[in-house]
Amino acid sequence: MTLSRMNSTASQARRIANVMAQIAVCGALLVGIAGLAWAQEDARETADKKAEAAEALAEILVSEGKPGFVDPLGRDTPRSSMRSFLLAAEQGDFQRAQQFMDFRNLPRELRGVDRAELAEWLYLVISRTLWIDEAALSDNALGAKGDGLPEYRDLITTLDLEGEPVGLLLQRVPGDEPGQFIWKISNASVAQVPRLYEHFGYPEWVENFKQRIPSGYSFLGVELFKWIIMVALAVVLWPLLWLFFLGATRLLCKPSDGLYPEVRKLLTKPLPILIVLIVGAMMLVELGLGATAQGILKSHTLTTFIAIWLLFCVVDLIRGIRRERFLVQGRDDAAVLGRPMANAVKLIIALLGVLLWLSNMGVNISALLAGLGVGGIAMALALQKPIEDLFGAITLYSQRPVSTGDVCRYGNHFGKVEEIGLRSTRIRTQGNTIVSVPNSRLALEDIENISARKSVWYQPLIRLRIDTTPEQMRAIVEKVRQCLIDDEQVLNDVLRVQFRQFGEYSLDIKVHCYVNTTNFDEYLKISEQLNFRILEIVEESGASLALPLRGGQFAPVS
């Protein structure tokens, strides 16, 4: 009994011990599982922190414009990838150009097509239909933000394919190494290349001509066959335009006309070349231009300089018209002024043309204009006097207070104008000397133009002896007045002969009339005849002229 109880107690103890051991094992397992879970959570948190740190670093590098790595082909950003594709295609290296295109997951019918040929087709479509504005493409390694596209895609442009919009896209794809990403033309766009090429490709005659010309040769990004087409166009078009405008020149004026050289120069030189350039540019755009040629065409380099040449010819034509008009009017001196004025206008046109060209080239001309403004002020201060004289010459030519050959009085100087220059006017005095007067002073001072008078004033003062009788005075006044009235060279509009005053030693008769001439030499001859006639009238009247003698005595003139 006792033994059986002891055995029963021992068996219960063993069962309890087994249960406790199982509980301990379960607890140990639970603890191990919990520890493993905690370890995995720590590892996950650590990995997430590392990923966040890497992403933050990438964001910092991108924001600074520094991608995490530098792709040897330049596919780090959308802008650099597109630029490198265009450059490789422009050089005819389509094996390299195809490395900028994503050929993954293409339709089955395109998998056997030569990749370089697809790159060539795509370049042809782009060159014939697009003006790639690289500045519009993102220069960020993560692409453009807020364009409504997924973060890994950027839009180049949208083409209209028979009413269906087809977008050309760039796509961010994995690079050669893990964690590296590069930008390529998306496989969705590559899949559309055959359709685009079929629609935007060359006409059959251009394609046939292209096949006969050696490939791989280009200049300024324009293939050899395009240059041959352009030269052929110019060779045919320019002679036709030259003959047409030569005939137009003959219709407008005769070869003997003074304006014929200016009209012919305008119509047969710059104008045909400008038309050939415009037509040639349109033809090149139709055939397709590379990035280099597009940049040159956008800057309008040749067009700008030919347009400046054309405007120069227009200025010469206007100058010729003014010159002929001045020569007809007898203003030879004004015709001389046309050359410096035309040169000044040409200089302004050239400066404006160069500034426009620099602006088209992408140069910021604001700072350049500011520098020119400061330099212009300094130059204006240094050239103040010459500029004043130049504007004085312009005033003299336009207002014409005097002309070359006129007799004038300026200040204390009296003489004949020999030359009106750009800086000074030369006047030959009565003493046969030359006085050079700056135009700035001559334009501001009073000038008496003797040659501008319509008639010459004749105003002798007849001084008779103080003992002349009234009857003699009346007779002399009447006879002198009648003498002047009878003379055909004397104008009767304003004619006065009057006993004017009692002088200190004479009786004064004043004559006032005008001789109908503007030639001073002729006036001297007429006035001499009138003076002789007046002397005869005084002598016939029994009177004599009064002259002062020493001691205050007077004697008749014999």
Coordinates of C-alpha atoms in Angstrom, one line a residue:
M1 CA 0.0 0.0 0.0
T2 CA 2.7 2.3 1.1
L3 CA 4.8 1.2 -1.8
S4 CA 2.0 1.7 -4.3
R5 CA 1.4 5.2 -2.9
M6 CA 5.0 6.0 -3.3
N7 CA 5.0 4.9 -6.9
S8 CA 2.0 6.9 -7.6
T9 CA 3.5 10.0 -6.0
A10 CA 6.7 9.5 -8.1
S11 CA 4.7 9.2 -11.3
Q12 CA 2.9 12.4 -10.6
A13 CA 6.1 14.1 -9.9
R14 CA 7.5 12.9 -13.2
R15 CA 4.4 14.2 -15.0
I16 CA 4.7 17.5 -13.3
A17 CA 8.4 17.7 -14.2
N18 CA 7.6 16.9 -17.9
V19 CA 4.9 19.6 -18.0
M20 CA 7.3 22.1 -16.5
A21 CA 10.0 21.1 -19.0
Q22 CA 7.6 21.6 -21.9
I23 CA 6.5 24.9 -20.5
A24 CA 10.1 26.0 -20.2
V25 CA 10.8 24.9 -23.8
C26 CA 7.8 26.8 -25.1
G27 CA 8.9 29.9 -23.2
A28 CA 12.3 29.6 -24.6
L29 CA 10.9 29.3 -28.1
L30 CA 8.6 32.3 -27.5
V31 CA 11.6 34.4 -26.3
G32 CA 13.7 33.3 -29.3
I33 CA 10.9 34.1 -31.7
A34 CA 10.4 37.5 -30.1
G35 CA 14.1 38.2 -30.2
L36 CA 14.3 37.3 -33.8
A37 CA 11.3 39.5 -34.7
W38 CA 12.9 42.4 -32.8
A39 CA 16.2 41.8 -34.7
Q40 CA 14.4 41.8 -38.0
E41 CA 12.6 45.0 -37.1
D42 CA 15.9 46.7 -36.2
A43 CA 17.4 45.6 -39.4
R44 CA 14.4 46.9 -41.4
E45 CA 14.5 50.2 -39.6
T46 CA 18.2 50.5 -40.3
A47 CA 17.7 49.7 -43.9
D48 CA 14.9 52.3 -44.2
K49 CA 17.1 54.9 -42.5
K50 CA 19.9 54.1 -45.0
A51 CA 17.5 54.3 -47.9
E52 CA 16.2 57.6 -46.6
A53 CA 19.7 58.9 -46.2
A54 CA 20.6 57.8 -49.7
E55 CA 17.5 59.4 -51.2
A56 CA 18.2 62.6 -49.3
L57 CA 21.7 62.6 -50.6
A58 CA 20.5 62.1 -54.1
E59 CA 18.0 64.9 -53.7
I60 CA 20.8 67.2 -52.5
L61 CA 23.0 66.3 -55.4
V62 CA 20.2 66.7 -57.9
S63 CA 19.2 70.1 -56.4
E64 CA 22.8 71.2 -56.8
G65 CA 22.8 70.0 -60.4
K66 CA 25.3 67.1 -59.6
P67 CA 23.9 63.7 -60.4
G68 CA 25.0 60.8 -58.3
F69 CA 27.2 59.6 -61.2
V70 CA 28.4 60.9 -64.5
D71 CA 27.2 59.0 -67.6
P72 CA 30.0 58.8 -70.2
L73 CA 27.5 59.4 -73.0
G74 CA 25.8 62.3 -71.2
R75 CA 22.5 60.7 -70.4
D76 CA 22.4 62.1 -66.9
T77 CA 19.5 64.6 -67.5
P78 CA 16.8 65.0 -70.2
R79 CA 18.6 68.0 -71.6
S80 CA 22.0 66.5 -71.8
S81 CA 20.7 63.2 -73.2
M82 CA 18.7 65.0 -76.0
R83 CA 21.7 67.2 -76.8
S84 CA 24.0 64.3 -77.0
F85 CA 21.6 62.3 -79.2
L86 CA 21.3 65.2 -81.7
L87 CA 25.0 65.8 -81.7
A88 CA 25.8 62.1 -82.5
A89 CA 23.1 62.0 -85.2
E90 CA 24.3 65.3 -86.7
Q91 CA 27.7 63.8 -87.1
G92 CA 26.2 60.7 -88.8
D93 CA 27.2 58.4 -85.9
F94 CA 23.9 56.5 -85.6
Q95 CA 25.5 53.6 -83.9
R96 CA 26.2 55.9 -81.0
A97 CA 22.8 57.7 -81.4
Q98 CA 20.9 54.5 -80.9
Q99 CA 22.4 54.2 -77.4
F100 CA 20.1 57.1 -76.4
M101 CA 17.0 55.2 -77.3
D102 CA 15.2 52.6 -75.1
F103 CA 14.6 49.4 -77.1
R104 CA 13.1 47.4 -74.3
N105 CA 9.6 45.8 -74.8
L106 CA 9.2 46.9 -78.4
P107 CA 6.6 45.3 -80.6
R108 CA 7.6 42.0 -82.1
E109 CA 7.7 43.5 -85.7
L110 CA 10.4 46.0 -84.6
R111 CA 12.7 43.7 -82.8
G112 CA 14.5 42.7 -86.0
V113 CA 14.9 46.3 -87.3
D114 CA 18.4 47.7 -87.3
R115 CA 18.7 50.1 -84.3
A116 CA 21.0 52.5 -86.0
E117 CA 18.5 52.8 -88.9
L118 CA 15.7 53.6 -86.4
A119 CA 17.9 56.3 -84.9
E120 CA 18.5 57.7 -88.4
W121 CA 14.7 57.7 -89.1
L122 CA 14.0 59.4 -85.8
Y123 CA 16.6 62.1 -86.4
L124 CA 15.1 62.8 -89.8
V125 CA 11.7 63.2 -88.3
I126 CA 13.0 65.6 -85.7
S127 CA 15.1 67.6 -88.1
R128 CA 12.1 68.1 -90.5
T129 CA 9.4 68.8 -88.0
L130 CA 10.9 70.2 -84.8
W131 CA 13.0 73.1 -83.6
I132 CA 14.4 71.6 -80.5
D133 CA 14.6 74.2 -77.7
E134 CA 17.1 72.6 -75.3
A135 CA 16.4 75.3 -72.7
A136 CA 12.9 74.0 -72.4
L137 CA 14.1 70.5 -71.4
S138 CA 14.8 69.8 -67.8
D139 CA 18.4 69.9 -66.6
N140 CA 17.5 68.0 -63.4
A141 CA 18.5 64.3 -63.0
L142 CA 15.0 63.6 -61.7
G143 CA 13.3 65.3 -64.6
A144 CA 10.7 68.1 -64.8
K145 CA 8.2 68.6 -62.0
G146 CA 4.6 69.4 -62.4
D147 CA 4.2 68.5 -66.1
G148 CA 1.4 66.0 -65.5
L149 CA 3.6 63.1 -66.5
P150 CA 5.1 60.3 -64.3
E151 CA 8.3 61.3 -62.6
Y152 CA 10.3 59.0 -64.8
R153 CA 9.1 60.7 -68.1
D154 CA 9.6 64.1 -69.7
L155 CA 7.8 65.4 -72.8
I156 CA 10.0 66.5 -75.8
T157 CA 7.1 67.6 -78.0
T158 CA 3.9 66.4 -79.5
L159 CA 3.6 65.7 -83.3
D160 CA 0.4 65.6 -85.3
L161 CA 0.2 62.4 -87.2
E162 CA -2.8 62.5 -89.4
G163 CA -4.9 64.1 -86.7
E164 CA -3.5 61.8 -84.0
P165 CA -1.3 63.5 -81.4
V166 CA 2.0 61.5 -80.9
G167 CA 4.2 62.5 -78.0
L168 CA 8.0 62.2 -78.1
L169 CA 9.0 61.3 -74.6
L170 CA 12.2 60.9 -72.7
Q171 CA 12.2 58.2 -70.0
R172 CA 14.4 57.5 -66.9
V173 CA 15.6 53.9 -67.1
P174 CA 18.1 51.8 -65.1
G175 CA 21.7 52.3 -66.2
D176 CA 24.5 49.7 -66.6
E177 CA 25.2 49.6 -62.8
P178 CA 22.7 49.0 -60.0
G179 CA 21.3 52.2 -58.5
Q180 CA 22.2 54.2 -61.6
F181 CA 19.5 55.8 -63.8
I182 CA 19.9 57.4 -67.2
W183 CA 17.6 59.2 -69.6
K184 CA 16.7 57.7 -73.0
I185 CA 14.0 58.3 -75.7
S186 CA 11.2 56.1 -74.4
N187 CA 10.4 52.8 -75.9
A188 CA 6.8 54.1 -76.5
S189 CA 8.2 56.8 -78.8
V190 CA 10.7 54.4 -80.4
A191 CA 7.7 52.2 -81.3
Q192 CA 6.2 55.1 -83.3
V193 CA 9.3 55.9 -85.3
P194 CA 8.4 53.8 -88.4
R195 CA 5.0 55.5 -88.7
L196 CA 6.5 58.9 -88.2
Y197 CA 9.2 58.2 -90.8
E198 CA 6.6 57.0 -93.3
H199 CA 4.6 60.2 -92.8
F200 CA 7.4 62.8 -92.4
G201 CA 10.1 61.2 -94.6
Y202 CA 11.5 62.6 -97.8
P203 CA 9.7 62.6 -101.1
E204 CA 10.7 59.9 -103.4
W205 CA 12.8 62.1 -105.7
V206 CA 14.8 63.4 -102.7
E207 CA 15.3 59.9 -101.3
N208 CA 16.5 58.7 -104.7
F209 CA 18.9 61.6 -105.0
K210 CA 20.2 61.0 -101.5
Q211 CA 21.0 57.4 -102.3
R212 CA 23.3 58.5 -105.2
I213 CA 25.3 60.9 -103.0
P214 CA 28.1 59.6 -100.7
S215 CA 26.9 59.6 -97.1
G216 CA 28.8 60.5 -94.0
Y217 CA 29.8 64.0 -95.2
S218 CA 28.2 67.1 -93.7
F219 CA 29.0 70.7 -92.9
L220 CA 27.4 72.7 -90.1
G221 CA 25.2 69.7 -89.5
V222 CA 23.8 69.7 -93.0
E223 CA 24.4 66.6 -95.1
L224 CA 26.2 66.8 -98.4
F225 CA 23.2 66.1 -100.6
K226 CA 21.3 69.0 -99.0
W227 CA 24.2 71.4 -99.9
I228 CA 24.2 70.1 -103.5
I229 CA 20.5 70.9 -103.7
M230 CA 21.1 74.3 -102.2
V231 CA 23.9 75.2 -104.6
A232 CA 21.8 74.0 -107.6
L233 CA 18.9 76.2 -106.4
A234 CA 21.2 79.2 -106.1
V235 CA 22.8 78.7 -109.5
V236 CA 19.4 78.6 -111.2
L237 CA 17.6 81.2 -109.1
W238 CA 20.2 84.0 -108.8
P239 CA 20.8 84.6 -112.6
L240 CA 17.0 84.7 -113.2
L241 CA 16.5 87.2 -110.4
W242 CA 19.4 89.3 -111.6
L243 CA 18.0 89.5 -115.1
F244 CA 14.6 90.3 -113.8
F245 CA 15.8 93.2 -111.6
L246 CA 18.1 94.5 -114.3
G247 CA 15.1 94.8 -116.6
A248 CA 13.2 96.5 -113.7
T249 CA 16.1 98.9 -113.4
R250 CA 15.9 99.8 -117.1
L251 CA 12.2 100.4 -116.7
L252 CA 12.6 102.7 -113.7
C253 CA 15.3 104.9 -115.1
K254 CA 17.6 105.3 -118.0
P255 CA 21.4 104.5 -117.9
S256 CA 22.1 108.2 -118.6
D257 CA 20.1 109.3 -115.5
G258 CA 22.1 110.4 -112.4
L259 CA 20.2 107.9 -110.2
Y260 CA 20.9 104.9 -112.4
P261 CA 24.0 103.6 -110.5
E262 CA 22.2 103.7 -107.2
V263 CA 19.0 102.0 -108.5
R264 CA 21.0 99.3 -110.3
K265 CA 23.1 98.6 -107.2
L266 CA 20.0 98.2 -105.0
L267 CA 18.1 96.0 -107.4
T268 CA 20.8 93.8 -108.8
K269 CA 23.1 93.2 -105.8
P270 CA 21.7 92.8 -102.3
L271 CA 18.1 92.2 -103.2
P272 CA 18.6 89.0 -105.4
I273 CA 21.0 87.6 -102.8
L274 CA 18.5 88.2 -100.0
I275 CA 15.7 86.5 -101.9
V276 CA 18.0 83.5 -102.7
L277 CA 18.9 83.3 -99.0
I278 CA 15.3 83.3 -97.9
V279 CA 14.3 80.7 -100.4
G280 CA 17.3 78.6 -99.5
A281 CA 16.5 78.8 -95.8
M282 CA 13.0 77.7 -96.5
M283 CA 14.3 74.8 -98.6
L284 CA 16.8 73.8 -95.8
V285 CA 14.0 73.8 -93.3
E286 CA 12.0 71.6 -95.5
L287 CA 14.9 69.2 -96.0
G288 CA 15.7 69.2 -92.3
L289 CA 18.3 70.9 -90.2
G290 CA 20.6 69.7 -87.5
A291 CA 21.1 71.4 -84.1
T292 CA 24.1 73.5 -85.3
A293 CA 22.3 74.6 -88.5
Q294 CA 19.2 75.4 -86.5
G295 CA 21.2 77.6 -84.2
I296 CA 22.8 79.5 -87.1
L297 CA 19.4 79.9 -88.8
K298 CA 17.8 81.1 -85.6
S299 CA 20.5 83.8 -85.3
H300 CA 19.7 85.0 -88.8
T301 CA 23.4 85.7 -89.4
L302 CA 23.5 85.9 -93.2
T303 CA 20.0 87.4 -93.4
T304 CA 21.0 90.2 -91.0
F305 CA 24.1 91.2 -92.8
I306 CA 22.4 91.1 -96.2
A307 CA 19.6 93.2 -94.8
I308 CA 22.1 95.7 -93.6
W309 CA 23.7 95.8 -97.0
L310 CA 20.2 96.3 -98.5
L311 CA 19.5 99.2 -96.2
F312 CA 22.9 100.7 -97.1
C313 CA 21.8 100.7 -100.7
V314 CA 18.5 102.3 -99.9
V315 CA 20.3 105.1 -98.0
D316 CA 22.6 105.6 -101.1
L317 CA 19.5 105.8 -103.3
I318 CA 17.8 108.4 -101.0
R319 CA 21.0 110.3 -101.0
G320 CA 21.2 110.2 -104.8
I321 CA 17.6 111.5 -105.1
R322 CA 18.4 114.4 -102.7
R323 CA 21.7 115.1 -104.6
E324 CA 19.9 115.4 -107.9
R325 CA 17.3 117.7 -106.4
F326 CA 20.0 120.0 -104.9
L327 CA 21.9 120.1 -108.2
V328 CA 18.7 121.1 -110.1
Q329 CA 18.2 123.9 -107.5
G330 CA 21.9 124.9 -107.9
R331 CA 22.8 124.0 -104.3
D332 CA 26.0 122.1 -105.0
D333 CA 27.2 122.7 -101.4
A334 CA 24.1 121.0 -100.0
A335 CA 24.7 118.0 -102.3
V336 CA 28.2 117.6 -100.7
L337 CA 26.6 117.3 -97.3
G338 CA 24.8 114.1 -98.3
R339 CA 27.8 111.9 -98.0
P340 CA 28.6 112.4 -94.3
M341 CA 24.9 112.4 -93.5
A342 CA 24.5 109.1 -95.3
N343 CA 27.6 107.6 -93.6
A344 CA 26.1 108.6 -90.2
V345 CA 22.8 106.9 -91.0
K346 CA 24.7 103.8 -92.2
L347 CA 26.7 103.7 -88.9
I348 CA 23.4 103.7 -86.9
I349 CA 22.0 100.9 -89.1
A350 CA 25.1 98.8 -88.7
L351 CA 25.1 99.2 -84.9
L352 CA 21.4 98.3 -84.7
G353 CA 21.9 95.3 -87.0
V354 CA 24.9 94.0 -84.9
L355 CA 22.9 94.4 -81.7
L356 CA 20.0 92.5 -83.2
W357 CA 22.3 89.8 -84.4
L358 CA 23.9 89.5 -80.9
S359 CA 20.5 89.3 -79.4
N360 CA 19.6 86.5 -81.7
M361 CA 22.8 84.7 -80.8
G362 CA 21.7 84.7 -77.2
V363 CA 23.9 87.5 -75.9
N364 CA 22.5 89.6 -73.2
I365 CA 22.7 93.1 -74.8
S366 CA 21.4 94.9 -71.7
A367 CA 24.9 95.1 -70.1
L368 CA 26.4 95.9 -73.5
L369 CA 24.0 98.7 -74.1
A370 CA 24.8 100.1 -70.6
G371 CA 28.5 100.0 -71.4
L372 CA 27.8 101.7 -74.8
G373 CA 25.8 104.3 -72.9
V374 CA 28.7 105.2 -70.6
G375 CA 31.1 105.1 -73.5
G376 CA 28.8 107.2 -75.6
I377 CA 28.6 109.9 -72.9
A378 CA 32.4 110.0 -72.7
M379 CA 32.7 110.2 -76.4
A380 CA 30.1 112.9 -76.7
L381 CA 31.9 115.0 -74.1
A382 CA 35.2 114.5 -76.0
L383 CA 33.6 115.3 -79.3
Q384 CA 31.4 118.1 -78.1
K385 CA 32.9 120.9 -80.3
P386 CA 33.2 118.8 -83.5
I387 CA 29.6 117.7 -83.1
E388 CA 28.4 121.3 -82.5
D389 CA 30.2 122.2 -85.8
L390 CA 28.7 119.3 -87.6
F391 CA 25.1 120.3 -86.5
G392 CA 26.0 123.9 -87.4
A393 CA 26.8 122.7 -90.9
I394 CA 23.5 120.9 -91.1
T395 CA 21.8 124.0 -90.0
L396 CA 23.6 126.1 -92.7
Y397 CA 22.7 123.6 -95.4
S398 CA 19.1 123.2 -94.3
Q399 CA 18.2 126.8 -93.5
R400 CA 20.5 128.3 -96.1
P401 CA 21.3 131.7 -94.6
V402 CA 24.2 131.7 -97.0
S403 CA 25.4 129.5 -99.8
T404 CA 28.7 129.0 -101.6
G405 CA 29.4 132.1 -103.7
D406 CA 27.3 134.5 -101.7
V407 CA 28.6 137.8 -100.5
C408 CA 27.8 138.3 -96.8
R409 CA 28.6 140.3 -93.7
Y410 CA 29.3 138.4 -90.5
G411 CA 30.3 140.5 -87.5
N412 CA 33.3 142.6 -88.6
H413 CA 33.9 140.4 -91.6
F414 CA 32.7 141.1 -95.1
G415 CA 33.4 138.9 -98.1
K416 CA 32.4 136.0 -100.3
V417 CA 31.6 132.5 -99.0
E418 CA 34.0 130.1 -100.8
E419 CA 33.3 126.8 -99.0
I420 CA 30.9 125.5 -96.3
G421 CA 32.6 122.5 -94.8
L422 CA 31.6 120.1 -92.0
R423 CA 33.5 122.0 -89.4
S424 CA 34.0 125.6 -90.6
T425 CA 33.0 128.0 -93.3
R426 CA 35.7 129.9 -95.4
I427 CA 35.0 133.5 -96.3
R428 CA 37.3 135.5 -98.6
T429 CA 37.4 139.1 -97.5
Q430 CA 37.7 142.3 -99.5
G431 CA 41.4 142.3 -98.6
N432 CA 41.7 138.9 -100.4
T433 CA 42.3 137.1 -97.1
I434 CA 40.6 133.9 -95.9
V435 CA 38.6 133.9 -92.6
S436 CA 37.6 130.4 -91.3
V437 CA 34.5 130.7 -89.0
P438 CA 33.4 127.6 -87.0
N439 CA 29.9 126.5 -88.1
S440 CA 28.6 126.4 -84.6
R441 CA 29.3 130.2 -84.2
L442 CA 28.1 131.0 -87.7
A443 CA 24.8 129.2 -87.2
L444 CA 24.1 131.2 -84.0
E445 CA 25.2 134.7 -85.1
D446 CA 23.5 137.3 -87.3
I447 CA 24.5 136.9 -91.0
E448 CA 23.7 139.6 -93.6
N449 CA 23.5 138.0 -97.0
I450 CA 24.3 140.7 -99.5
S451 CA 23.7 138.4 -102.4
A452 CA 20.2 137.5 -101.3
R453 CA 18.9 141.0 -102.1
K454 CA 16.6 141.5 -105.1
S455 CA 18.0 144.9 -105.9
V456 CA 20.8 147.2 -104.8
W457 CA 20.2 150.3 -102.7
Y458 CA 21.5 153.5 -104.3
Q459 CA 21.7 156.3 -101.8
P460 CA 24.1 159.1 -102.5
L461 CA 24.2 162.3 -100.4
I462 CA 24.6 165.4 -102.5
R463 CA 26.3 168.2 -100.4
L464 CA 25.9 171.6 -102.0
R465 CA 27.6 174.9 -101.0
I466 CA 25.9 176.8 -98.2
D467 CA 25.3 179.8 -100.5
T468 CA 23.3 177.8 -103.1
T469 CA 20.0 179.7 -103.8
P470 CA 16.5 178.1 -103.3
E471 CA 15.8 178.2 -107.0
Q472 CA 19.0 176.3 -107.7
M473 CA 18.1 173.8 -105.0
R474 CA 14.6 173.2 -106.4
A475 CA 15.9 172.8 -110.0
I476 CA 18.6 170.3 -108.9
V477 CA 16.1 168.2 -106.9
E478 CA 13.6 168.1 -109.8
K479 CA 16.2 167.3 -112.4
V480 CA 17.8 164.5 -110.3
R481 CA 14.4 163.0 -109.6
Q482 CA 13.4 163.1 -113.3
C483 CA 16.8 161.6 -114.3
L484 CA 16.2 158.6 -112.0
I485 CA 12.7 158.1 -113.2
D486 CA 13.8 158.1 -116.8
D487 CA 16.6 155.6 -116.2
E488 CA 15.3 152.0 -116.9
Q489 CA 17.8 150.4 -114.4
V490 CA 16.3 152.3 -111.5
L491 CA 13.1 151.0 -109.9
N492 CA 10.4 153.5 -109.4
D493 CA 8.6 151.7 -106.6
V494 CA 10.6 153.4 -103.9
L495 CA 12.2 156.5 -105.3
R496 CA 12.9 159.7 -103.2
V497 CA 15.0 162.8 -103.9
Q498 CA 14.6 165.3 -101.1
F499 CA 16.3 168.4 -99.6
R500 CA 17.0 166.6 -96.4
Q501 CA 18.8 169.1 -94.0
F502 CA 21.1 172.0 -93.4
G503 CA 24.6 170.6 -92.7
E504 CA 27.4 172.2 -90.8
Y505 CA 29.0 173.4 -94.0
S506 CA 26.5 172.3 -96.8
L507 CA 22.9 171.9 -97.9
D508 CA 22.2 168.2 -98.2
I509 CA 20.1 166.5 -100.8
K510 CA 19.3 162.8 -100.1
V511 CA 18.7 160.3 -102.9
H512 CA 16.9 157.0 -102.1
C513 CA 16.2 154.4 -104.7
Y514 CA 17.0 150.8 -105.9
V515 CA 19.0 149.7 -108.9
N516 CA 17.4 146.7 -110.7
T517 CA 20.2 144.3 -110.4
T518 CA 21.8 141.8 -108.0
N519 CA 25.2 141.7 -109.6
F520 CA 27.5 144.0 -107.7
D521 CA 29.8 144.7 -110.6
E522 CA 26.8 145.7 -112.8
Y523 CA 25.6 147.9 -109.9
L524 CA 28.9 149.7 -109.8
K525 CA 28.7 150.6 -113.5
I526 CA 25.1 151.8 -113.2
S527 CA 25.8 153.9 -110.1
E528 CA 28.8 155.4 -111.8
Q529 CA 26.7 156.6 -114.7
L530 CA 24.1 158.1 -112.3
N531 CA 26.8 159.9 -110.4
F532 CA 28.1 161.5 -113.5
R533 CA 24.6 162.6 -114.5
I534 CA 24.1 164.2 -111.0
L535 CA 27.3 166.1 -111.4
E536 CA 26.2 167.4 -114.8
I537 CA 22.9 168.5 -113.3
V538 CA 24.6 170.4 -110.5
E539 CA 27.0 172.1 -112.9
E540 CA 24.1 173.0 -115.3
S541 CA 22.2 174.6 -112.4
G542 CA 25.2 176.9 -111.6
A543 CA 25.7 175.3 -108.2
S544 CA 28.7 173.4 -106.9
L545 CA 29.5 170.8 -104.3
A546 CA 30.6 171.8 -100.9
L547 CA 33.9 170.6 -99.4
P548 CA 35.4 171.7 -96.1
L549 CA 38.7 173.6 -96.2
R550 CA 41.2 174.4 -93.6
G551 CA 40.3 177.4 -91.4
G552 CA 36.6 176.8 -92.0
Q553 CA 36.5 178.5 -95.5
F554 CA 34.6 177.0 -98.4
A555 CA 35.3 177.0 -102.1
P556 CA 33.4 175.8 -105.1
V557 CA 34.5 172.6 -106.8
S558 CA 35.9 173.3 -110.2

